[in-house]
Amino acid sequence: MAIWEMGTHMCKNLYGYDKFNENEISSLPKSLTSLSFGNVELQQFSINELSECTNLETLELYRTGFSKDIDFTPLKKLSSVSKIKLSNSHSSETVKKYFDTLFITYFENLNSLNIIEYTFTQKSVDHITSLTNLKELTFGYCGFDEKVTIENISNLKNLEKLQILGTTVHCSDEVDLFSNYYCPLTVIPNSIFSLTGLKELSITDQSEYEVTIELPPLTDINKLTNLEILDLHGNSLSVIPSSFRDLNKLTNLNLSDNNLMELPSSIGNLSSLENLILNRNNITELPNSFGNISSLKSLELDNSYTRYEGLSSLPDSFGNLKNLENLYIHDCNIKELPDSMRNLKNLKNLKLTNCKLSTFPPVLSDLTGLETLSIIQNHMVNEVPMSLSKLSNLKEININNNDFIQLPSSIGSLPNLKILKAEYNEKLESLPDSIGNLENLETLYLLGSTIKSLPDSFSNLKSLKAIKMSENKLSTVPQVLSKISSLEEIDLSYNEIDDEIPESLNDLPNLKRFEIQGNVNIKGKTLTNKSLTYCSYLSYRDYYSKTITLCKAKDMDCLEYYDEQIRNCPEEASTATTTINPTTTTNPTTSTDSITTTDSTTSTDSTTTTDSITTTDSTTSTNSTTSKETTTKKTTTKKTTTKKTTKKTTKKTKTKKTTTKKTTTKKTTTKKTTTKKTSTKKTTKKTTTKKRTTRKTATKKSFTTKKTTTKTTTKKIFTRKTSSKKTTKKTRTKKTTTKKCNFKKCKSRKSKSRKNESWKNESRKINAHKY
C-alpha cells in the first residue's frame, strides 16, 4: 500500500490488496483525496468504512467486485467525489458482465466517468446519458447489446471529453478460450457533432471486428469548433473531408490505420496543429499546402507491417515547417530530401528507416539543432561526410544496416554524443583514432561489422558503459577494455577470438554483463568480478566439445546454462617436481590369485617394508615399473636402506619374467585403509589402487627406497582387474570369490599363516627400531 502527495492532494493505492479486515479502511487518513482498489471483492463493512473518507474526490475500482445484496446507500456521504473509474476483469476467462448503474447513482456531483470492459443494455446507456453534469465520459473496450444506441448522448451538453475505444471480447455468457465474440456499437450517431463543447473526441478501432460499424459522416465535424484532440485511428476511413479546415483549435490529430490515399489540401489551414500521426495508410505524397501547418512540431509516417509502399517524396514547402522538432518516416520510397529542409533549424529528432536513400543526405549537415539522428536500413554506400562535425548538439547517432566503409575522423568532434550505433555495416573494418575524443560516449554498438581491432585511443572513453561487438572479426580480446573502469557491459560474442581472457578485466568494478561465447577458442580463466550478474562463455555448439581450455576461476551465479561444461581451474601446485633418469628393471612376476594394496610413505633414514598376505584361489598380476617423473609431496629423503623380500605361495603359482616400462594397477576398495603417494629418486612405481572390501585390514606404514620389491595381500576379494601397458606377454585376469575351506585347505592356510606371522614379527621389529 502506498500513500503519496500530489500538490495539495493525498493519494492512496490499494491495488493488489485483495482482502480487507474490519476497521482497516477506516484507519486510512481522513485527508485522502484519491483512493484506488484493485482485484478485490468489497464487503458491506468496507463500504461503510469507505463512506467515512469524506474528502475523497477520485475513486478508482480496477477489477473490483461487490458482495451479494450489498447496500451502497452509505456512499451518499461522499459528496466530493467527482471522478470514478470502474473496470471489469480483463482475463480471457471473464464472461459478459453488465454494468450496474446503481453504484453511480449515489454520487450526485459526478463529472468524470470511465467504464472499462463492461457490457451495456439500452437502459444502462440511457441512465448514463442522463448525468448532465458529466464533463468526461469513456467507454473503454466495452460491449453493447444488439440495437443499443447512444443517440441520447446529445443530452450531455457539458461534455468536454468523449472516448469510444474499441470493444470487448467478454460478450458471451460462457467462457470460450478459442473464439472471440465482439459486440461493439453498430451505429455511432451523428448527434455527437452537436456536442459543441467537446475538446477531445476519440473513436478508435471500430473496424477490426467481424461486426460492421456505421460511422457518421465527418462532413459535420466542423461544428466541433472547440475540438483540440481528435483520434480516429483504426476506422477504415478512406477520405478526410475538407470541413477539417475549420478545426482551428485542433492541436493533435491521429489518422493512423485507415485507408487514406491522400490528404486534402485544406489540411494546410490547421494552423494550430502540433502533432500529426499518419501511420499505416497508403499516402504516397503530401500536398504542397502541407508547409502551411506552421505550428507543426511532430510528424509520423510509418508504413511498417503494411502492403503499402509509403511516401515517395516530400514537398518543397516542407522546409517551411520551422517549428518541426520530430520527424519519423518509416518504410518509404524517398530517394532524396528536398534542399528546403536546411531551414528546419529546430528539428531535434530525425528518423529515416528503410527508405531508398543511397547516399548520406548533405542537407542534414545544416540541421544544427539535431540531437538524435537515425538513418537505418537505407543501404548507403558512401562514407559519412566530414561535415557531420557541425552537428555539435548530437546525443545519438544510429546508422545501422547500411554499407558504410568507415566513420569520419570528424566524429570525434561531437562533444555531446552519448550513443553511437553502427550495427551491420559489413564493410566497416576499423574505427578512427579520433573516437577516443568522445568523452561523454556511454553506449557503442558495432554488431555485425568486420572490425578486427580497437584503436589505443579507446582507453580515453571514460564514460563508456556498454560496448557490443558481436559478429565482428576480432581475433584477440582487446586489452584496452580493461582500462575503462566505467564499463558495465561487454559483448564480444561470435567473433574469431583464439585468446586468453585478460585477468585485468577482473579490475573493472562496475562490470555487470560479459559475453564471449561463440568464438574459436577462449582460454584462461573466467572472470570473478563481484558486480557480474550475467556472463556467457560457451555457446550451444561448445557444450559437447571436449577441447575446452577455459577453466572456471570460481563458482559464479552469473554463469549461463552452457557454461556448466567449464571445469574448475586446478589449484596452484604446492609440491616440488623431481626429474629422474629412466631405467629398466627386470623383476620376476608372480601370477597368483591375489590383488595388490600398497601403503607407503617416504621419510629420512627409513627402511622399506610391505605387509602381504596370500590367499588361495586368487590371481595376482604384479609388474615392476620405472617412471621418468615423480612428484614428491611434503617429503625429503636423506638416507634409505633397501631390504629385499621374497614371496612364496603354496598353490597355483606361475612364475614369469617380464620387462615393463609403464604399469597401471587399478584401485581396490578397503575398509579403514588410506593410500598415500610414494616417490623415489630413481625407481618409482605409479600405482592406482582400486577399492576393495575386507572385514579387517591392518595397513602398516612402509617406507620407499631406491629399489623396492613389493609384496601385497588381501583377505576377502570380490573382483579384480589388472592392466599393464607395453608388457612383453599378456597377463591373465580372473574374478575370484572366497569360499569356506575344507579341512585340508584350512590346514594349508594355517601353515602358511604361521610363516607369514613370522614375517610380520620381523616387520614389527623394524618399525620398533624406527621409533
mmCIF file of N, CA, C and O in Angstrom, residues 624-681:
data_model
loop_
_atom_site.group_PDB
_atom_site.id
_atom_site.type_symbol
_atom_site.label_atom_id
_atom_site.label_comp_id
_atom_site.label_asym_id
_atom_site.label_seq_id
_atom_site.Cartn_x
_atom_site.Cartn_y
_atom_site.Cartn_z
ATOM 1 N N SER A 624 56.852 -54.757 -11.976
ATOM 2 C CA SER A 624 57.685 -53.656 -11.520
ATOM 3 C C SER A 624 57.751 -52.632 -12.632
ATOM 4 O O SER A 624 57.819 -52.985 -13.777
ATOM 5 N N THR A 625 57.760 -51.376 -12.263
ATOM 6 C CA THR A 625 57.771 -50.315 -13.269
ATOM 7 C C THR A 625 58.823 -49.286 -12.960
ATOM 8 O O THR A 625 59.255 -49.144 -11.820
ATOM 9 N N THR A 626 59.211 -48.606 -14.008
ATOM 10 C CA THR A 626 60.142 -47.491 -13.874
ATOM 11 C C THR A 626 59.534 -46.279 -14.541
ATOM 12 O O THR A 626 59.110 -46.359 -15.662
ATOM 13 N N SER A 627 59.437 -45.138 -13.877
ATOM 14 C CA SER A 627 58.872 -43.923 -14.462
ATOM 15 C C SER A 627 59.930 -42.869 -14.592
ATOM 16 O O SER A 627 60.940 -42.906 -13.900
ATOM 17 N N LYS A 628 59.631 -41.900 -15.446
ATOM 18 C CA LYS A 628 60.571 -40.815 -15.717
ATOM 19 C C LYS A 628 60.405 -39.641 -14.769
ATOM 20 O O LYS A 628 61.337 -38.935 -14.496
ATOM 21 N N GLU A 629 59.161 -39.389 -14.328
ATOM 22 C CA GLU A 629 58.898 -38.231 -13.496
ATOM 23 C C GLU A 629 58.228 -38.658 -12.217
ATOM 24 O O GLU A 629 57.388 -39.530 -12.219
ATOM 25 N N THR A 630 58.562 -38.037 -11.099
ATOM 26 C CA THR A 630 57.984 -38.349 -9.801
ATOM 27 C C THR A 630 57.648 -37.053 -9.092
ATOM 28 O O THR A 630 58.434 -36.122 -9.114
ATOM 29 N N THR A 631 56.462 -36.999 -8.481
ATOM 30 C CA THR A 631 56.078 -35.831 -7.691
ATOM 31 C C THR A 631 56.231 -36.174 -6.217
ATOM 32 O O THR A 631 55.642 -37.142 -5.761
ATOM 33 N N THR A 632 56.970 -35.409 -5.492
ATOM 34 C CA THR A 632 57.200 -35.642 -4.070
ATOM 35 C C THR A 632 56.361 -34.678 -3.266
ATOM 36 O O THR A 632 56.449 -33.481 -3.473
ATOM 37 N N LYS A 633 55.524 -35.172 -2.383
ATOM 38 C CA LYS A 633 54.595 -34.326 -1.637
ATOM 39 C C LYS A 633 55.043 -34.248 -0.189
ATOM 40 O O LYS A 633 54.932 -35.185 0.563
ATOM 41 N N LYS A 634 55.534 -33.043 0.185
ATOM 42 C CA LYS A 634 55.934 -32.764 1.558
ATOM 43 C C LYS A 634 56.851 -33.854 2.130
ATOM 44 O O LYS A 634 56.681 -34.309 3.255
ATOM 45 N N THR A 635 57.805 -34.366 1.345
ATOM 46 C CA THR A 635 58.710 -35.408 1.824
ATOM 47 C C THR A 635 60.139 -35.073 1.460
ATOM 48 O O THR A 635 60.399 -34.407 0.463
ATOM 49 N N THR A 636 61.070 -35.529 2.260
ATOM 50 C CA THR A 636 62.502 -35.394 1.963
ATOM 51 C C THR A 636 63.179 -36.722 2.240
ATOM 52 O O THR A 636 62.788 -37.451 3.150
ATOM 53 N N THR A 637 64.182 -37.056 1.498
ATOM 54 C CA THR A 637 64.900 -38.314 1.672
ATOM 55 C C THR A 637 66.396 -38.041 1.812
ATOM 56 O O THR A 637 66.978 -37.400 0.940
ATOM 57 N N LYS A 638 66.966 -38.486 2.910
ATOM 58 C CA LYS A 638 68.412 -38.319 3.106
ATOM 59 C C LYS A 638 69.151 -39.648 2.902
ATOM 60 O O LYS A 638 70.074 -39.774 2.122
ATOM 61 N N LYS A 639 68.732 -40.644 3.706
ATOM 62 C CA LYS A 639 69.356 -41.958 3.608
ATOM 63 C C LYS A 639 68.272 -43.014 3.512
ATOM 64 O O LYS A 639 67.303 -42.943 4.229
ATOM 65 N N THR A 640 68.439 -43.946 2.689
ATOM 66 C CA THR A 640 67.472 -45.045 2.604
ATOM 67 C C THR A 640 68.192 -46.379 2.617
ATOM 68 O O THR A 640 69.313 -46.504 2.092
ATOM 69 N N THR A 641 67.543 -47.331 3.232
ATOM 70 C CA THR A 641 68.096 -48.681 3.308
ATOM 71 C C THR A 641 67.160 -49.623 2.596
ATOM 72 O O THR A 641 65.958 -49.549 2.809
ATOM 73 N N THR A 642 67.694 -50.459 1.772
ATOM 74 C CA THR A 642 66.863 -51.361 0.974
ATOM 75 C C THR A 642 66.855 -52.752 1.585
ATOM 76 O O THR A 642 67.904 -53.291 1.920
ATOM 77 N N LYS A 643 65.675 -53.251 1.743
ATOM 78 C CA LYS A 643 65.529 -54.638 2.212
ATOM 79 C C LYS A 643 64.704 -55.392 1.191
ATOM 80 O O LYS A 643 63.607 -54.997 0.873
ATOM 81 N N LYS A 644 65.277 -56.455 0.664
ATOM 82 C CA LYS A 644 64.572 -57.259 -0.331
ATOM 83 C C LYS A 644 63.891 -58.432 0.343
ATOM 84 O O LYS A 644 64.448 -59.076 1.210
ATOM 85 N N THR A 645 62.688 -58.711 -0.057
ATOM 86 C CA THR A 645 61.954 -59.857 0.463
ATOM 87 C C THR A 645 61.443 -60.677 -0.684
ATOM 88 O O THR A 645 61.194 -60.160 -1.764
ATOM 89 N N THR A 646 61.285 -61.945 -0.431
ATOM 90 C CA THR A 646 60.820 -62.844 -1.472
ATOM 91 C C THR A 646 59.511 -63.450 -1.064
ATOM 92 O O THR A 646 59.301 -63.763 0.091
ATOM 93 N N LYS A 647 58.645 -63.602 -1.981
ATOM 94 C CA LYS A 647 57.295 -64.058 -1.712
ATOM 95 C C LYS A 647 57.123 -65.504 -2.151
ATOM 96 O O LYS A 647 57.573 -65.889 -3.203
ATOM 97 N N LYS A 648 56.469 -66.287 -1.245
ATOM 98 C CA LYS A 648 56.231 -67.695 -1.547
ATOM 99 C C LYS A 648 54.754 -67.983 -1.534
ATOM 100 O O LYS A 648 54.044 -67.483 -0.705
ATOM 101 N N THR A 649 54.322 -68.848 -2.398
ATOM 102 C CA THR A 649 52.928 -69.269 -2.417
ATOM 103 C C THR A 649 52.873 -70.785 -2.362
ATOM 104 O O THR A 649 53.807 -71.471 -2.805
ATOM 105 N N THR A 650 51.768 -71.290 -1.841
ATOM 106 C CA THR A 650 51.633 -72.734 -1.672
ATOM 107 C C THR A 650 50.919 -73.406 -2.811
ATOM 108 O O THR A 650 51.087 -74.595 -3.051
ATOM 109 N N LYS A 651 50.059 -72.661 -3.490
ATOM 110 C CA LYS A 651 49.262 -73.292 -4.536
ATOM 111 C C LYS A 651 49.199 -72.427 -5.768
ATOM 112 O O LYS A 651 49.167 -71.224 -5.668
ATOM 113 N N LYS A 652 49.053 -73.064 -6.915
ATOM 114 C CA LYS A 652 48.780 -72.424 -8.197
ATOM 115 C C LYS A 652 49.681 -71.221 -8.414
ATOM 116 O O LYS A 652 49.226 -70.102 -8.502
ATOM 117 N N THR A 653 50.967 -71.441 -8.477
ATOM 118 C CA THR A 653 51.901 -70.337 -8.660
ATOM 119 C C THR A 653 52.543 -70.456 -10.033
ATOM 120 O O THR A 653 53.067 -71.494 -10.399
ATOM 121 N N LYS A 654 52.463 -69.363 -10.798
ATOM 122 C CA LYS A 654 53.094 -69.330 -12.115
ATOM 123 C C LYS A 654 54.092 -68.203 -12.105
ATOM 124 O O LYS A 654 53.743 -67.081 -11.766
ATOM 125 N N THR A 655 55.311 -68.515 -12.452
ATOM 126 C CA THR A 655 56.360 -67.504 -12.409
ATOM 127 C C THR A 655 56.780 -67.142 -13.826
ATOM 128 O O THR A 655 57.098 -68.002 -14.618
ATOM 129 N N LYS A 656 56.730 -65.869 -14.106
ATOM 130 C CA LYS A 656 57.125 -65.376 -15.432
ATOM 131 C C LYS A 656 58.018 -64.174 -15.264
ATOM 132 O O LYS A 656 57.792 -63.348 -14.384
ATOM 133 N N LYS A 657 58.988 -64.050 -16.109
ATOM 134 C CA LYS A 657 59.838 -62.873 -16.090
ATOM 135 C C LYS A 657 59.376 -61.920 -17.182
ATOM 136 O O LYS A 657 59.328 -62.290 -18.318
ATOM 137 N N THR A 658 59.052 -60.738 -16.773
ATOM 138 C CA THR A 658 58.591 -59.747 -17.760
ATOM 139 C C THR A 658 59.306 -58.441 -17.532
ATOM 140 O O THR A 658 59.632 -58.089 -16.402
ATOM 141 N N THR A 659 59.557 -57.759 -18.600
ATOM 142 C CA THR A 659 60.156 -56.420 -18.521
ATOM 143 C C THR A 659 59.120 -55.416 -18.968
ATOM 144 O O THR A 659 58.619 -55.505 -20.072
ATOM 145 N N THR A 660 58.782 -54.470 -18.109
ATOM 146 C CA THR A 660 57.773 -53.463 -18.447
ATOM 147 C C THR A 660 58.332 -52.079 -18.220
ATOM 148 O O THR A 660 59.232 -51.878 -17.413
ATOM 149 N N LYS A 661 57.754 -51.129 -18.937
ATOM 150 C CA LYS A 661 58.147 -49.719 -18.796
ATOM 151 C C LYS A 661 57.140 -48.925 -17.994
ATOM 152 O O LYS A 661 57.467 -48.083 -17.225
ATOM 153 N N LYS A 662 55.854 -49.165 -18.219
ATOM 154 C CA LYS A 662 54.804 -48.425 -17.506
ATOM 155 C C LYS A 662 53.725 -49.397 -17.105
ATOM 156 O O LYS A 662 53.306 -50.204 -17.916
ATOM 157 N N THR A 663 53.283 -49.352 -15.865
ATOM 158 C CA THR A 663 52.233 -50.239 -15.393
ATOM 159 C C THR A 663 51.187 -49.431 -14.663
ATOM 160 O O THR A 663 51.524 -48.543 -13.909
ATOM 161 N N THR A 664 49.961 -49.788 -14.882
ATOM 162 C CA THR A 664 48.862 -49.142 -14.146
ATOM 163 C C THR A 664 48.071 -50.214 -13.452
ATOM 164 O O THR A 664 47.546 -51.098 -14.101
ATOM 165 N N THR A 665 47.999 -50.152 -12.129
ATOM 166 C CA THR A 665 47.225 -51.114 -11.366
ATOM 167 C C THR A 665 46.003 -50.415 -10.825
ATOM 168 O O THR A 665 46.125 -49.408 -10.156
ATOM 169 N N LYS A 666 44.819 -50.893 -11.118
ATOM 170 C CA LYS A 666 43.590 -50.197 -10.756
ATOM 171 C C LYS A 666 43.297 -50.348 -9.278
ATOM 172 O O LYS A 666 43.736 -51.275 -8.620
ATOM 173 N N LYS A 667 42.429 -49.424 -8.768
ATOM 174 C CA LYS A 667 42.136 -49.312 -7.344
ATOM 175 C C LYS A 667 41.309 -50.469 -6.840
ATOM 176 O O LYS A 667 40.485 -51.003 -7.533
ATOM 177 N N THR A 668 41.558 -50.856 -5.548
ATOM 178 C CA THR A 668 40.705 -51.798 -4.860
ATOM 179 C C THR A 668 40.097 -51.114 -3.667
ATOM 180 O O THR A 668 40.645 -50.150 -3.159
ATOM 181 N N THR A 669 38.932 -51.631 -3.205
ATOM 182 C CA THR A 669 38.205 -50.980 -2.120
ATOM 183 C C THR A 669 38.548 -51.657 -0.797
ATOM 184 O O THR A 669 38.440 -52.866 -0.686
ATOM 185 N N THR A 670 38.934 -50.908 0.186
ATOM 186 C CA THR A 670 39.238 -51.434 1.508
ATOM 187 C C THR A 670 38.530 -50.626 2.545
ATOM 188 O O THR A 670 38.209 -49.480 2.327
ATOM 189 N N LYS A 671 38.282 -51.254 3.706
ATOM 190 C CA LYS A 671 37.724 -50.529 4.833
ATOM 191 C C LYS A 671 38.887 -50.069 5.685
ATOM 192 O O LYS A 671 39.799 -50.811 5.968
ATOM 193 N N LYS A 672 38.766 -48.870 6.196
ATOM 194 C CA LYS A 672 39.759 -48.270 7.080
ATOM 195 C C LYS A 672 41.152 -48.346 6.471
ATOM 196 O O LYS A 672 42.119 -48.716 7.124
ATOM 197 N N THR A 673 41.272 -48.061 5.183
ATOM 198 C CA THR A 673 42.572 -48.110 4.518
ATOM 199 C C THR A 673 42.787 -46.822 3.771
ATOM 200 O O THR A 673 41.933 -46.396 3.030
ATOM 201 N N THR A 674 43.902 -46.179 3.960
ATOM 202 C CA THR A 674 44.223 -44.955 3.237
ATOM 203 C C THR A 674 45.442 -45.206 2.373
ATOM 204 O O THR A 674 46.333 -45.984 2.741
ATOM 205 N N THR A 675 45.472 -44.551 1.236
ATOM 206 C CA THR A 675 46.556 -44.761 0.277
ATOM 207 C C THR A 675 47.314 -43.477 0.068
ATOM 208 O O THR A 675 46.694 -42.458 -0.208
ATOM 209 N N LYS A 676 48.573 -43.480 0.217
ATOM 210 C CA LYS A 676 49.388 -42.280 0.045
ATOM 211 C C LYS A 676 50.343 -42.463 -1.115
ATOM 212 O O LYS A 676 50.760 -43.569 -1.431
ATOM 213 N N LYS A 677 50.717 -41.336 -1.732
ATOM 214 C CA LYS A 677 51.610 -41.370 -2.885
ATOM 215 C C LYS A 677 53.058 -41.625 -2.439
ATOM 216 O O LYS A 677 53.496 -41.127 -1.405
ATOM 217 N N THR A 678 53.806 -42.406 -3.186
ATOM 218 C CA THR A 678 55.207 -42.665 -2.871
ATOM 219 C C THR A 678 56.071 -42.191 -4.002
ATOM 220 O O THR A 678 55.649 -42.144 -5.141
ATOM 221 N N SER A 679 57.301 -41.822 -3.665
ATOM 222 C CA SER A 679 58.226 -41.370 -4.699
ATOM 223 C C SER A 679 59.655 -41.688 -4.310
ATOM 224 O O SER A 679 60.002 -41.682 -3.134
ATOM 225 N N THR A 680 60.486 -41.956 -5.255
ATOM 226 C CA THR A 680 61.910 -42.193 -5.044
ATOM 227 C C THR A 680 62.692 -41.437 -6.073
ATOM 228 O O THR A 680 62.114 -40.820 -6.950
ATOM 229 N N LYS A 681 64.015 -41.474 -5.973
ATOM 230 C CA LYS A 681 64.834 -40.724 -6.917
ATOM 231 C C LYS A 681 64.975 -41.431 -8.253
ATOM 232 O O LYS A 681 64.914 -40.839 -9.294
#
